C-alpha cells in the first residue's frame, strides 16, 4: 500500500506513517472486513432490544488494534498534545482504509462522533473536564454524542437552536428537545455535548449559544425514540430523539464559558469533515471492488455475455475510477492545507471535499448496485447499507446547499475584478482590430469584444 501513496502525498508522509498505513490496511482487510457480518449478526442476537448490548467482536478488535499500535490516529500532530504523531494527510490515507469496513473506525478509536467530541474536549475543555471525559474517550472505555440539531427548527442555521439554558445558582437548567443525536443509543454512551441558548436576548446572534457537558444519565433526560436511516436503525449507536425536562447540570460543566457555543461548533467541524470524506473514498473503492467481482461472474451472462463484455459496463468502471481518483486528490489537498494553515485557512478546500465526495461515492455505489441487479438492493451485499450511510453525509455536518452558498459567495467576491479584467482585454482587442485593419463588421454593438 505505502508504495502506492498518491503523488500529491509523496514526500509528505513519514516512514513511521508509511509503516502504520501498511498495518492499517492489513488490519482492515484481514480482520475488520471479515468481522463486519459478525458484528451485524451479534446485534441481531439482541432480538427486540438491539440497544442494550454491543457486539463483543468490537472489544476483541480493539484489543488487537491497540497491540498493533493503531489507536487515536485522528488526533493530528502539532495540534493536540495527545496525538500519536500523524498529520491530517497521513491520517487521511489511513481513514480511506478504515472506510472500507463497518467496524474498523471504532476498532482503532477513530469513529464519529467520538472523534469530533474528543477534539472539542482536547481543544476547549479544562483540566477537570478532560480528566473526567476526555481520558475515558481516548482510552475507548466510553462513547459520546453531540447534540445540536432540534426537531422544531431549521438547524442547519445554528442561530435557530432553541434548547433553553437558564442559570440557577451554581447550575444550569436545560429544557428542550434534540434529535439526530448520533451515538445516543449505545449503552456505552456516557456523555452528551449539548448546544443550547443561554442568552437569547444578546444582540449578537452568535453570542447567544453555549455548549455544556451533560452526563447521559442526568435526571430529566429521556430518549423518546431512535430514528431510522432509510429503514436502518444503525444499532448499537443509532440516532436519538431526546427530550430535556428541567435537566440540572453544574456550571463547571460549561465548555469555555457562556456565549462561546459558536466558536466551539465551528472548531469541531473542520478536520472531522475530512475524516468523513476520506472514509467515503474508501467506501467508493469498496463499491468498485464489488462491481468488478459481479461483472466478472462467469455464471451471470445476460444476453449471452458476461457483464464485463457489455460496453456500457466497462464505461461505468472507467468513470468510477476517474471519479474516485479525482475526489481523492481533492480530499488530500484539503488535508495538506489543514496541516499547513490549520482548519481556518483551509475552509474552501474542506467544503470542496465535504460536498464533492459523498456525491461521487453515491454515483459509484449506485453503479455497483445496478450491476448486481436485485441482489444490489438487499442485504446480500454491503452496497445498500453503504448507500444509505453515505446519503446522510449530504445532510450531516450541514447540508450541501449551506456549504455551496458560502463557497459561491466567496467565489463571487472576484466578480467585479474579473469583469473589469475581461472588459480591459476587450478594449485592447478593439485597438488591435484597428491596428491590423481587420473589419469590426461582424461584431454587434452589444458585444463585449
Ligand atoms: C444520519 C444523520 C446523523 C446526524 N448526526 C447528528 C449529530 O450527531 N448531532 C447533531 O446535532 N446533528 C446530527 N445530524 C443532523 C444534521 O446535521 C442536520 O440534519 C442538518 O444540519 C440539517 O438540519 P435540519 O435537519 O434541521 O434541516 P434544515 O435546516 O431544516 O434544512 C432543510 C433543507 O433546507 C435546505 N437548505 C438549508 N439551508 C439552505 C440554504 N442556505 N440554501 C438552500 N437550501 C438550504 C437544505 O436542502 C436542507 O437539507 C445528523 C443527521 C443525519 C441524517
GROMACS .gro file of N, CA and C in nm, residues 39-101:
model
  189
   39UNK      N    1  -2.038  -0.867   1.339
   39UNK     CA    2  -2.089  -0.751   1.414
   39UNK      C    3  -2.241  -0.739   1.394
   40UNK      N    4  -2.285  -0.745   1.268
   40UNK     CA    5  -2.430  -0.733   1.240
   40UNK      C    6  -2.505  -0.849   1.305
   41UNK      N    7  -2.450  -0.969   1.294
   41UNK     CA    8  -2.520  -1.086   1.350
   41UNK      C    9  -2.529  -1.075   1.502
   42UNK      N   10  -2.424  -1.023   1.564
   42UNK     CA   11  -2.427  -1.010   1.711
   42UNK      C   12  -2.531  -0.907   1.755
   43UNK      N   13  -2.551  -0.803   1.675
   43UNK     CA   14  -2.657  -0.706   1.712
   43UNK      C   15  -2.792  -0.776   1.699
   44UNK      N   16  -2.808  -0.854   1.592
   44UNK     CA   17  -2.936  -0.922   1.571
   44UNK      C   18  -2.969  -1.015   1.687
   45UNK      N   19  -2.866  -1.069   1.752
   45UNK     CA   20  -2.892  -1.157   1.865
   45UNK      C   21  -2.958  -1.082   1.980
   46UNK      N   22  -2.951  -0.948   1.975
   46UNK     CA   23  -3.017  -0.869   2.080
   46UNK      C   24  -3.168  -0.881   2.073
   47UNK      N   25  -3.218  -0.935   1.961
   47UNK     CA   26  -3.362  -0.954   1.948
   47UNK      C   27  -3.434  -0.822   1.945
   48UNK      N   28  -3.545  -0.815   2.017
   48UNK     CA   29  -3.629  -0.695   2.011
   48UNK      C   30  -3.552  -0.573   2.059
   49UNK      N   31  -3.469  -0.591   2.160
   49UNK     CA   32  -3.395  -0.474   2.207
   49UNK      C   33  -3.251  -0.479   2.162
   50UNK      N   34  -3.229  -0.410   2.051
   50UNK     CA   35  -3.094  -0.411   1.992
   50UNK      C   36  -3.006  -0.304   2.057
   51UNK      N   37  -3.059  -0.235   2.157
   51UNK     CA   38  -2.989  -0.120   2.211
   51UNK      C   39  -2.922  -0.145   2.346
   52UNK      N   40  -2.948  -0.262   2.407
   52UNK     CA   41  -2.894  -0.276   2.542
   52UNK      C   42  -2.765  -0.358   2.548
   53UNK      N   43  -2.705  -0.386   2.434
   53UNK     CA   44  -2.574  -0.451   2.438
   53UNK      C   45  -2.494  -0.407   2.315
   54UNK      N   46  -2.364  -0.428   2.319
   54UNK     CA   47  -2.286  -0.401   2.197
   54UNK      C   48  -2.208  -0.527   2.163
   55UNK      N   49  -2.180  -0.546   2.033
   55UNK     CA   50  -2.118  -0.672   1.990
   55UNK      C   51  -1.978  -0.691   2.050
   56UNK      N   52  -1.954  -0.810   2.104
   56UNK     CA   53  -1.825  -0.836   2.170
   56UNK      C   54  -1.711  -0.840   2.068
   57UNK      N   55  -1.744  -0.864   1.939
   57UNK     CA   56  -1.637  -0.869   1.838
   57UNK      C   57  -1.562  -0.735   1.833
   58UNK      N   58  -1.631  -0.627   1.865
   58UNK     CA   59  -1.566  -0.495   1.865
   58UNK      C   60  -1.459  -0.487   1.974
   59UNK      N   61  -1.491  -0.541   2.091
   59UNK     CA   62  -1.392  -0.535   2.200
   59UNK      C   63  -1.266  -0.612   2.163
   60UNK      N   64  -1.285  -0.727   2.097
   60UNK     CA   65  -1.168  -0.806   2.057
   60UNK      C   66  -1.086  -0.733   1.951
   61UNK      N   67  -1.156  -0.669   1.856
   61UNK     CA   68  -1.083  -0.592   1.754
   61UNK      C   69  -1.007  -0.476   1.818
   62UNK      N   70  -1.068  -0.414   1.918
   62UNK     CA   71  -0.999  -0.302   1.986
   62UNK      C   72  -0.871  -0.349   2.053
   63UNK      N   73  -0.878  -0.465   2.117
   63UNK     CA   74  -0.759  -0.519   2.183
   63UNK      C   75  -0.650  -0.546   2.079
   64UNK      N   76  -0.690  -0.604   1.966
   64UNK     CA   77  -0.592  -0.632   1.859
   64UNK      C   78  -0.531  -0.502   1.807
   65UNK      N   79  -0.619  -0.401   1.785
   65UNK     CA   80  -0.572  -0.275   1.728
   65UNK      C   81  -0.471  -0.207   1.821
   66UNK      N   82  -0.501  -0.209   1.950
   66UNK     CA   83  -0.410  -0.145   2.046
   66UNK      C   84  -0.273  -0.213   2.042
   67UNK      N   85  -0.275  -0.346   2.034
   67UNK     CA   86  -0.147  -0.420   2.030
   67UNK      C   87  -0.067  -0.383   1.905
   68UNK      N   88  -0.138  -0.354   1.797
   68UNK     CA   89  -0.070  -0.318   1.671
   68UNK      C   90  -0.028  -0.171   1.668
   69UNK      N   91  -0.063  -0.098   1.773
   69UNK     CA   92  -0.029   0.045   1.779
   69UNK      C   93  -0.123   0.132   1.700
   70UNK      N   94  -0.241   0.078   1.668
   70UNK     CA   95  -0.339   0.156   1.590
   70UNK      C   96  -0.442   0.213   1.686
   71UNK      N   97  -0.426   0.340   1.724
   71UNK     CA   98  -0.516   0.398   1.823
   71UNK      C   99  -0.514   0.550   1.810
   72UNK      N  100  -0.631   0.610   1.801
   72UNK     CA  101  -0.646   0.758   1.803
   72UNK      C  102  -0.560   0.830   1.699
   73UNK      N  103  -0.544   0.768   1.582
   73UNK     CA  104  -0.457   0.830   1.481
   73UNK      C  105  -0.514   0.963   1.430
   74UNK      N  106  -0.643   0.988   1.454
   74UNK     CA  107  -0.706   1.110   1.401
   74UNK      C  108  -0.658   1.237   1.470
   75UNK      N  109  -0.604   1.224   1.590
   75UNK     CA  110  -0.560   1.345   1.663
   75UNK      C  111  -0.429   1.395   1.602
   76UNK      N  112  -0.440   1.505   1.527
   76UNK     CA  113  -0.327   1.545   1.441
   76UNK      C  114  -0.208   1.598   1.520
   77UNK      N  115  -0.092   1.559   1.470
   77UNK     CA  116   0.037   1.603   1.523
   77UNK      C  117   0.046   1.756   1.519
   78UNK      N  118   0.099   1.814   1.625
   78UNK     CA  119   0.116   1.960   1.626
   78UNK      C  120  -0.009   2.033   1.669
   79UNK      N  121  -0.124   1.966   1.665
   79UNK     CA  122  -0.249   2.032   1.705
   79UNK      C  123  -0.296   1.984   1.842
   80UNK      N  124  -0.265   1.858   1.877
   80UNK     CA  125  -0.311   1.802   2.005
   80UNK      C  126  -0.194   1.735   2.075
   81UNK      N  127  -0.180   1.766   2.205
   81UNK     CA  128  -0.067   1.702   2.274
   81UNK      C  129  -0.091   1.552   2.292
   82UNK      N  130  -0.217   1.510   2.282
   82UNK     CA  131  -0.249   1.367   2.295
   82UNK      C  132  -0.224   1.291   2.165
   83UNK      N  133  -0.177   1.359   2.060
   83UNK     CA  134  -0.164   1.297   1.927
   83UNK      C  135  -0.063   1.182   1.925
   84UNK      N  136  -0.095   1.073   1.854
   84UNK     CA  137   0.005   0.967   1.836
   84UNK      C  138   0.109   1.004   1.729
   85UNK      N  139   0.096   1.122   1.667
   85UNK     CA  140   0.205   1.171   1.582
   85UNK      C  141   0.185   1.169   1.432
   86UNK      N  142   0.060   1.167   1.385
   86UNK     CA  143   0.037   1.168   1.241
   86UNK      C  144  -0.023   1.302   1.198
   87UNK      N  145   0.007   1.342   1.074
   87UNK     CA  146  -0.053   1.463   1.019
   87UNK      C  147  -0.194   1.430   0.970
   88UNK      N  148  -0.270   1.534   0.934
   88UNK     CA  149  -0.403   1.511   0.875
   88UNK      C  150  -0.391   1.434   0.744
   89UNK      N  151  -0.287   1.465   0.668
   89UNK     CA  152  -0.267   1.393   0.542
   89UNK      C  153  -0.242   1.244   0.568
   90UNK      N  154  -0.154   1.217   0.663
   90UNK     CA  155  -0.122   1.076   0.692
   90UNK      C  156  -0.245   1.003   0.744
   91UNK      N  157  -0.318   1.069   0.835
   91UNK     CA  158  -0.439   1.003   0.885
   91UNK      C  159  -0.543   0.989   0.773
   92UNK      N  160  -0.547   1.088   0.684
   92UNK     CA  161  -0.642   1.081   0.572
   92UNK      C  162  -0.622   0.952   0.492
   93UNK      N  163  -0.495   0.919   0.467
   93UNK     CA  164  -0.467   0.796   0.391
   93UNK      C  165  -0.512   0.673   0.470
   94UNK      N  166  -0.495   0.679   0.601
   94UNK     CA  167  -0.539   0.566   0.685
   94UNK      C  168  -0.692   0.558   0.688
   95UNK      N  169  -0.757   0.676   0.697
   95UNK     CA  170  -0.904   0.679   0.707
   95UNK      C  171  -0.967   0.617   0.582
   96UNK      N  172  -0.900   0.635   0.468
   96UNK     CA  173  -0.954   0.573   0.346
   96UNK      C  174  -0.965   0.422   0.366
   97UNK      N  175  -0.864   0.362   0.426
   97UNK     CA  176  -0.869   0.217   0.451
   97UNK      C  177  -0.981   0.184   0.550
   98UNK      N  178  -0.991   0.266   0.656
   98UNK     CA  179  -1.093   0.239   0.759
   98UNK      C  180  -1.234   0.243   0.699
   99UNK      N  181  -1.252   0.328   0.597
   99UNK     CA  182  -1.384   0.345   0.536
   99UNK      C  183  -1.434   0.222   0.462
  100UNK      N  184  -1.349   0.123   0.448
  100UNK     CA  185  -1.391   0.001   0.376
  100UNK      C  186  -1.462  -0.097   0.468
  101UNK      N  187  -1.464  -0.068   0.597
  101UNK     CA  188  -1.522  -0.163   0.692
  101UNK      C  189  -1.614  -0.092   0.790
   0.00000   0.00000   0.00000
